[in-house]
PDB file of C-alpha atoms in Angstrom:
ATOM      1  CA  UNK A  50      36.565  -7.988  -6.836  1.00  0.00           C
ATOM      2  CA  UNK A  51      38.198 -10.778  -8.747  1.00  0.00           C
ATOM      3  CA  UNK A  52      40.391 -13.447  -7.241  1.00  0.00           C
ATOM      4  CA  UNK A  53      40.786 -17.361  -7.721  1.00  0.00           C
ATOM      5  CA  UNK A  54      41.935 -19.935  -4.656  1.00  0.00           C
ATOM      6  CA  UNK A  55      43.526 -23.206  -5.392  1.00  0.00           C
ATOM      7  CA  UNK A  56      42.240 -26.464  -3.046  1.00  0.00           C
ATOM      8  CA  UNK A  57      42.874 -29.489  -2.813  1.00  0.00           C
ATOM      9  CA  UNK A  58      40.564 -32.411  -4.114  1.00  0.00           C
ATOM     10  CA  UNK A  59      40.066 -35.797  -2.952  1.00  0.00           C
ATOM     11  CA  UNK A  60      40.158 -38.960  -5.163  1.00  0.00           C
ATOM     12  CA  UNK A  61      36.307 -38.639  -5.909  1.00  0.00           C
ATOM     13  CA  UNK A  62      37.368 -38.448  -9.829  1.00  0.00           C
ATOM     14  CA  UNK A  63      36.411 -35.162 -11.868  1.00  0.00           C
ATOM     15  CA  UNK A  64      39.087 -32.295 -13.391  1.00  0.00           C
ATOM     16  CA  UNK A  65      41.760 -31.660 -11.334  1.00  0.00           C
ATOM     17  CA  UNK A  66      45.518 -30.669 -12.017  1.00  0.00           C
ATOM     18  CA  UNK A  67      48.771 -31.776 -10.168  1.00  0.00           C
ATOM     19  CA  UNK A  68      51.489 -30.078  -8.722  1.00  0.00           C
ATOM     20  CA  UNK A  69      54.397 -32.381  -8.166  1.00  0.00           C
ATOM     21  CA  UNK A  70      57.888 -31.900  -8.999  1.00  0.00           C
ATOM     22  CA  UNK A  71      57.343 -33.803 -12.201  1.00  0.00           C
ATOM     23  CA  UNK A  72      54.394 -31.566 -13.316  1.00  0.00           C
ATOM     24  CA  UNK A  73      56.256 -31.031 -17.171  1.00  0.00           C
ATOM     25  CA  UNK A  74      55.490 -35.291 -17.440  1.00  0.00           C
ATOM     26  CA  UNK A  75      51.995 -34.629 -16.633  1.00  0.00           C
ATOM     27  CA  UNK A  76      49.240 -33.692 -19.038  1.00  0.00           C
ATOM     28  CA  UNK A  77      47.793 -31.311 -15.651  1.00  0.00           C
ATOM     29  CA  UNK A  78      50.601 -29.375 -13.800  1.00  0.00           C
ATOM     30  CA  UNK A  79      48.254 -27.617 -11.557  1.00  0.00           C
ATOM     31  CA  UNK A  80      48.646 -24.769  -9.800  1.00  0.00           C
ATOM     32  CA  UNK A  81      52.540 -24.443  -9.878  1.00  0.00           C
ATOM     33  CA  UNK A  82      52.862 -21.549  -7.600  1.00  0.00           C
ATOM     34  CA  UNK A  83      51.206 -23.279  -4.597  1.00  0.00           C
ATOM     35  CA  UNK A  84      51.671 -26.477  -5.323  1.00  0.00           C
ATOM     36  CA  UNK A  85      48.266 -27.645  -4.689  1.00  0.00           C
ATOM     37  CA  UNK A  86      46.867 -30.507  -6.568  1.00  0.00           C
ATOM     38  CA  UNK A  87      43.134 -29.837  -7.350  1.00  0.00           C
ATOM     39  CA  UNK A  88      40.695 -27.217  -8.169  1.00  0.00           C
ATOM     40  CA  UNK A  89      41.228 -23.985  -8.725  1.00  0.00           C
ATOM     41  CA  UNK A  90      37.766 -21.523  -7.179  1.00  0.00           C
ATOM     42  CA  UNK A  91      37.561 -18.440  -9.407  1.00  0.00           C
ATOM     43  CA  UNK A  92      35.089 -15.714  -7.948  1.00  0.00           C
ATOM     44  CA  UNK A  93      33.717 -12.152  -8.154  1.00  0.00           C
ATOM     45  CA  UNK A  94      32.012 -10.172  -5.293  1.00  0.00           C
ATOM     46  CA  UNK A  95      30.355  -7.570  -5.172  1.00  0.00           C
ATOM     47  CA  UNK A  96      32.261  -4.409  -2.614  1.00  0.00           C
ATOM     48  CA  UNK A  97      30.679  -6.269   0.248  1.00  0.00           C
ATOM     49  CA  UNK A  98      32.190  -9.570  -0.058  1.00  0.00           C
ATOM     50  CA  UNK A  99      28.817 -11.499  -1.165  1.00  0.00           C
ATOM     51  CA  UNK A 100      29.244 -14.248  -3.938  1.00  0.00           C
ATOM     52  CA  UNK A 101      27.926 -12.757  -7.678  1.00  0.00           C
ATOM     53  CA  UNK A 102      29.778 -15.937 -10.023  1.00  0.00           C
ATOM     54  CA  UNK A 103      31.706 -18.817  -9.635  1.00  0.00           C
ATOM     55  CA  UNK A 104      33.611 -20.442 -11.975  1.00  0.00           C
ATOM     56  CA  UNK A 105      35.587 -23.815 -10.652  1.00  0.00           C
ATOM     57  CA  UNK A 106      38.545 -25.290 -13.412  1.00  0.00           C
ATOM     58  CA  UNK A 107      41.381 -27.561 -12.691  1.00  0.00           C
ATOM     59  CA  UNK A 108      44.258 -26.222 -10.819  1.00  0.00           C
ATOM     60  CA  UNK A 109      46.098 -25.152 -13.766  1.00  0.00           C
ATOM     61  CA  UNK A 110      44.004 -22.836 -15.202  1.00  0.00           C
ATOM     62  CA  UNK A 111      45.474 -19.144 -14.685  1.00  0.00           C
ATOM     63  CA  UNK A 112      44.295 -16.574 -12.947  1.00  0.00           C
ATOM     64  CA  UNK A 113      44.151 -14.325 -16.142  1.00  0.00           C
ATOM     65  CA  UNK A 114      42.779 -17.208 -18.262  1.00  0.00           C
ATOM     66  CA  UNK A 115      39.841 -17.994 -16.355  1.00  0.00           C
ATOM     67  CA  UNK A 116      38.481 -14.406 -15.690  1.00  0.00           C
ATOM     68  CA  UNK A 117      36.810 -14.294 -19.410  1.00  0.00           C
ATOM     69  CA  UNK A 118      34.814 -17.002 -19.088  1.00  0.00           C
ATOM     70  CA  UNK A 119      34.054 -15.905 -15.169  1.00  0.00           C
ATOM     71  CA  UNK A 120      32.994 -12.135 -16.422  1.00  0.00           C
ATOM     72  CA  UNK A 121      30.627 -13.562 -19.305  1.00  0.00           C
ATOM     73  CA  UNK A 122      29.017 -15.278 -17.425  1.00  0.00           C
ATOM     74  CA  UNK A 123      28.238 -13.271 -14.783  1.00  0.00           C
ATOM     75  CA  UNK A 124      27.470 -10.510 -17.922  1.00  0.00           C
ATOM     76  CA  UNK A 125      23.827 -10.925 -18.553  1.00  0.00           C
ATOM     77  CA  UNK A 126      23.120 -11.317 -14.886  1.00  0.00           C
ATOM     78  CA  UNK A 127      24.614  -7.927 -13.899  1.00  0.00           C
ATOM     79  CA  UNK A 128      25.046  -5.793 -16.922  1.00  0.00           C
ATOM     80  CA  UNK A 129      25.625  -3.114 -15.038  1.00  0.00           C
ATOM     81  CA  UNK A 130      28.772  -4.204 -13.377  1.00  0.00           C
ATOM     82  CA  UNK A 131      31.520  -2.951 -14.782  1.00  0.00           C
ATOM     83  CA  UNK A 132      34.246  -1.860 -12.877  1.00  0.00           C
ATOM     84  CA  UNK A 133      36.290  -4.966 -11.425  1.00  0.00           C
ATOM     85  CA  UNK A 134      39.102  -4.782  -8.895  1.00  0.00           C
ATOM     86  CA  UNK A 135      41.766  -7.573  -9.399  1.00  0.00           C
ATOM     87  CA  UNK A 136      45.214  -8.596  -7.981  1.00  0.00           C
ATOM     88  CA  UNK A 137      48.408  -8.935  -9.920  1.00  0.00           C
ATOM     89  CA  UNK A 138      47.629 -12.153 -11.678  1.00  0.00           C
ATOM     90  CA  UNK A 139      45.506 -10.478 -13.459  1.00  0.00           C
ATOM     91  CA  UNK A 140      47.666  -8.062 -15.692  1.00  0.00           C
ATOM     92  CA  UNK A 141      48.500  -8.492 -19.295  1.00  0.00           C
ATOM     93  CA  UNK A 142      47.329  -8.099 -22.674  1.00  0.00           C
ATOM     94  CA  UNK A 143      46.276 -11.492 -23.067  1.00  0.00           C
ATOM     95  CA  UNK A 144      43.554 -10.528 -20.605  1.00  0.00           C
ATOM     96  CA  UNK A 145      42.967  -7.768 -22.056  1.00  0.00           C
ATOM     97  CA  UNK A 146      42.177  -9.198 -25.290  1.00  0.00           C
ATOM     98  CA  UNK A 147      40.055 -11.733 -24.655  1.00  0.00           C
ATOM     99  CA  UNK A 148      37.882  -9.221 -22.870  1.00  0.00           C
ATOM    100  CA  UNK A 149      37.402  -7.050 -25.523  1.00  0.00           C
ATOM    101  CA  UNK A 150      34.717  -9.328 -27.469  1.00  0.00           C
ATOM    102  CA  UNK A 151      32.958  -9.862 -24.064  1.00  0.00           C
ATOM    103  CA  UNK A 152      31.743  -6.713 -22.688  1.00  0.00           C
ATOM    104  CA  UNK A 153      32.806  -2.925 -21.767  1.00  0.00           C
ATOM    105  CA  UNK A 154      34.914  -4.056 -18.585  1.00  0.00           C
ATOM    106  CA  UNK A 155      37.506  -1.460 -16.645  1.00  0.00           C
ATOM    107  CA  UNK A 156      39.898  -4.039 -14.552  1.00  0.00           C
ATOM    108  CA  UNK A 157      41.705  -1.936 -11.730  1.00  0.00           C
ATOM    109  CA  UNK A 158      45.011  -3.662 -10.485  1.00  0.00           C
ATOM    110  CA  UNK A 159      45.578  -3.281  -7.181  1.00  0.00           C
ATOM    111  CA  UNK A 160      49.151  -3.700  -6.120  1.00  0.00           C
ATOM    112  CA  UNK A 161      51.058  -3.692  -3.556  1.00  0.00           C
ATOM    113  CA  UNK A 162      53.671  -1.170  -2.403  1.00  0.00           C
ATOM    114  CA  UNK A 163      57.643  -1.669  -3.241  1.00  0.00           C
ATOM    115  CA  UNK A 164      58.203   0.105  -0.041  1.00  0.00           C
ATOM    116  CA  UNK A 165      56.852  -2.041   1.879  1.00  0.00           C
ATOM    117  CA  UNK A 166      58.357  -4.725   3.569  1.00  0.00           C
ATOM    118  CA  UNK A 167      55.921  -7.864   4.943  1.00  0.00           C
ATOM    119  CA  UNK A 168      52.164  -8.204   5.257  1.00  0.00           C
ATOM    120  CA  UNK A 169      49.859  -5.062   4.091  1.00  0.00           C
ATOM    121  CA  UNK A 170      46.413  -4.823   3.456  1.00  0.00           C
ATOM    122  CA  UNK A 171      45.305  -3.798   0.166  1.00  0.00           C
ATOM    123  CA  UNK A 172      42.796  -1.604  -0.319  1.00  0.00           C
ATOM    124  CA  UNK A 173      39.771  -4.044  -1.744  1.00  0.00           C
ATOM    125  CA  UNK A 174      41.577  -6.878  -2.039  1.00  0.00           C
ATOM    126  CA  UNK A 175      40.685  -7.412   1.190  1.00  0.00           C
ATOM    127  CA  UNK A 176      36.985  -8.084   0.899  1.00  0.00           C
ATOM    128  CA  UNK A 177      37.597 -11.120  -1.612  1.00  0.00           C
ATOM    129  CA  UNK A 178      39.763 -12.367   1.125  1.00  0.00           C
ATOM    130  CA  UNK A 179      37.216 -12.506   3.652  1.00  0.00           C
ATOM    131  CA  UNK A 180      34.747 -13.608   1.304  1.00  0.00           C
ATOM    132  CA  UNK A 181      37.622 -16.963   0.720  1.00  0.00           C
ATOM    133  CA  UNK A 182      38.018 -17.288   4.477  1.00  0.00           C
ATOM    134  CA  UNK A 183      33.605 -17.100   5.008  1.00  0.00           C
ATOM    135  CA  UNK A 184      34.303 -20.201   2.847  1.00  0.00           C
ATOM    136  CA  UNK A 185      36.588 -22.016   4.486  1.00  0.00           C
ATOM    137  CA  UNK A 186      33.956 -21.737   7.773  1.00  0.00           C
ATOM    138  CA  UNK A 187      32.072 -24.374   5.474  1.00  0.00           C
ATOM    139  CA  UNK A 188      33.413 -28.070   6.503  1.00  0.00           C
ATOM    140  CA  UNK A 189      32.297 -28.964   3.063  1.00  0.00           C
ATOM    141  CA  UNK A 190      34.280 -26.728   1.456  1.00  0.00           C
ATOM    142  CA  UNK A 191      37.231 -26.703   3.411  1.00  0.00           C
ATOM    143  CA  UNK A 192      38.559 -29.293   0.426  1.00  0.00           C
ATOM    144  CA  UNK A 193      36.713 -30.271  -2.980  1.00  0.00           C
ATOM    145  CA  UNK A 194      34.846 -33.380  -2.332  1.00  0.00           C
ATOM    146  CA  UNK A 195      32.732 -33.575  -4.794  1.00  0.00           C
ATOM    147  CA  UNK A 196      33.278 -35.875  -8.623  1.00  0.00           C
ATOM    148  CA  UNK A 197      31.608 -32.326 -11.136  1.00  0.00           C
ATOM    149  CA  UNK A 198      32.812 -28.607 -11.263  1.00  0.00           C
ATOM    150  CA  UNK A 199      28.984 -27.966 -11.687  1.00  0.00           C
ATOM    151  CA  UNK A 200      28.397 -29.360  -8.122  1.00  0.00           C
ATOM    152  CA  UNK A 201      31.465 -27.668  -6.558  1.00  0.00           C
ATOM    153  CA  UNK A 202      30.172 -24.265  -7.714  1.00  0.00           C
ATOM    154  CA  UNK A 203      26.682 -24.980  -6.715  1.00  0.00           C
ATOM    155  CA  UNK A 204      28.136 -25.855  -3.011  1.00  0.00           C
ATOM    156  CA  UNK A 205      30.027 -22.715  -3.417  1.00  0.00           C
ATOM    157  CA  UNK A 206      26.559 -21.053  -3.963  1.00  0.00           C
ATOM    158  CA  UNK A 207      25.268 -22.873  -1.108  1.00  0.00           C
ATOM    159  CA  UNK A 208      27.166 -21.605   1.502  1.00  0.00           C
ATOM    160  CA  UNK A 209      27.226 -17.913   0.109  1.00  0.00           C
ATOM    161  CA  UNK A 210      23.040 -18.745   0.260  1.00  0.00           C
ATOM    162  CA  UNK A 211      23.571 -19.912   3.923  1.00  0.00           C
ATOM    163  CA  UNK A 212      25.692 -16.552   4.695  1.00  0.00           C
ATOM    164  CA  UNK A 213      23.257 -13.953   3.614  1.00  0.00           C
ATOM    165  CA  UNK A 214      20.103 -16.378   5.419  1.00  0.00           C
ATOM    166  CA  UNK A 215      22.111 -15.691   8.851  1.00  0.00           C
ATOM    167  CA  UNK A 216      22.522 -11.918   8.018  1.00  0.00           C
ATOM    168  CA  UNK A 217      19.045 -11.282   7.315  1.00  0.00           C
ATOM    169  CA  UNK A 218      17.236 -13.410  10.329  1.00  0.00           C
ATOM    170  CA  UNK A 219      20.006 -11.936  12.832  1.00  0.00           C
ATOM    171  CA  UNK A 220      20.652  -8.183  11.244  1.00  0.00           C
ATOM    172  CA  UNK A 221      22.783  -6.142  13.783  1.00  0.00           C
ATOM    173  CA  UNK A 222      21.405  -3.934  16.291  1.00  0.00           C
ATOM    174  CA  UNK A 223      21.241  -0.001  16.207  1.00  0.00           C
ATOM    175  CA  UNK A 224      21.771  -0.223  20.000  1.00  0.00           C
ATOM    176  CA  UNK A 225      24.977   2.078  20.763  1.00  0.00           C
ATOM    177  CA  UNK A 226      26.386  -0.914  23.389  1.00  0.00           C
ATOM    178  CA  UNK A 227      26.775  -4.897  23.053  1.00  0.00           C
ATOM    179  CA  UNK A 228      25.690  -5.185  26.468  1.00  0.00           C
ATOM    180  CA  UNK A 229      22.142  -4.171  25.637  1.00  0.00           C
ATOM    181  CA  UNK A 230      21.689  -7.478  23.456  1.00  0.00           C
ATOM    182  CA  UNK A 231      23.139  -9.650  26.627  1.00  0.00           C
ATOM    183  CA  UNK A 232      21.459  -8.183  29.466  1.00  0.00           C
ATOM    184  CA  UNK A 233      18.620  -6.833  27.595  1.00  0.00           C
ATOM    185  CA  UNK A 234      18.814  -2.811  28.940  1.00  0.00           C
ATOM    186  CA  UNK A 235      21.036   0.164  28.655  1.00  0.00           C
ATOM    187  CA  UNK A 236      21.444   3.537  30.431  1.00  0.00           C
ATOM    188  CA  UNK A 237      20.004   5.509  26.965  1.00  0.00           C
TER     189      UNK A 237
END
């Protein structure tokens, strides 16, 4: 799964775009949809939510033009990843050609419904949701503090480090109630 999330920076210096009215005046117009002035957090997961590569631009980097450079790098790591599930943003040919020279990739769209009217969870889409809102448990990443891209994706790794440490010294128990793990029997 494929997705980018815009947030906002703080004056620490580094790349960053802008979002303001006036964005045409600027030489960094940001993220014009959401009107956030700042960074722009491109990621992949794998179908569990759990970080494989980061990429962090300035807020007006698209979605579709930062998912080359997000998918070669991650390339060499994983060469057997192949199959990506994206949103929307993600359609077109100029995608399409600038994978082409970077790998056999298959991106799946996943769209929503025309039927359907207000919120609806996608099937997939989902799971690079959660892995943006396990993120946003992370004071320090709840905006970009930091002056480098290089340190805001190595933060980024950081916490997705931090999540997989808690998962593995607290796994879940097989135990068929919850009340087992409170008051430490059961009537099995």
């Amino acid at each position: 799964m494929i997705d980018s999330q815009s947030v906002k920076t703080t004056e620490s210096g580094g790349p960053r775009g802008g979002a303001c009215p006036r964005a045409g005046l600027r030489p960094d117009p940001g993220d014009a949809g959401k009107k956030i002035n700042g960074r722009k957090r491109h990621i992949i997961t794998d179908t569990s939510g759990h970080l494989v590569g980061v990429q962090v631009h300035a807020a007006d980097v698209q979605d579709r033009d930062g998912a080359p450079d997000l998918l070669a790098s991650i390339r060499y790591l994983f060469p057997w990843l192949r199959h990506v599930f994206a949103d929307g943003a993600y359609t077109g040919e100029k995608l399409e050609t600038a994978l082409a020279g970077r790998g056999q990739w298959t991106l799946e769209i996943v769209k929503r419904s025309d039927q359907v009217t207000g919120f609806q969870v996608l099937p997939r889409r989902w799971v690079v949701e959660r892995t943006f809102a396990w993120f946003g448990r992370n004071r320090r990443l709840a905006k970009d503090f930091e002056t480098t891209l290089t340190s805001s994706e190595a933060w980024l790794y950081l916490a997705s480090v931090q999540l997989l440490a808690r998962r593995l010294a607290d796994p879940p128990t097989s135990h068929r109630c919850s009340y087992v793990t409170r008051h430490n029997h059961c009537d099995s």
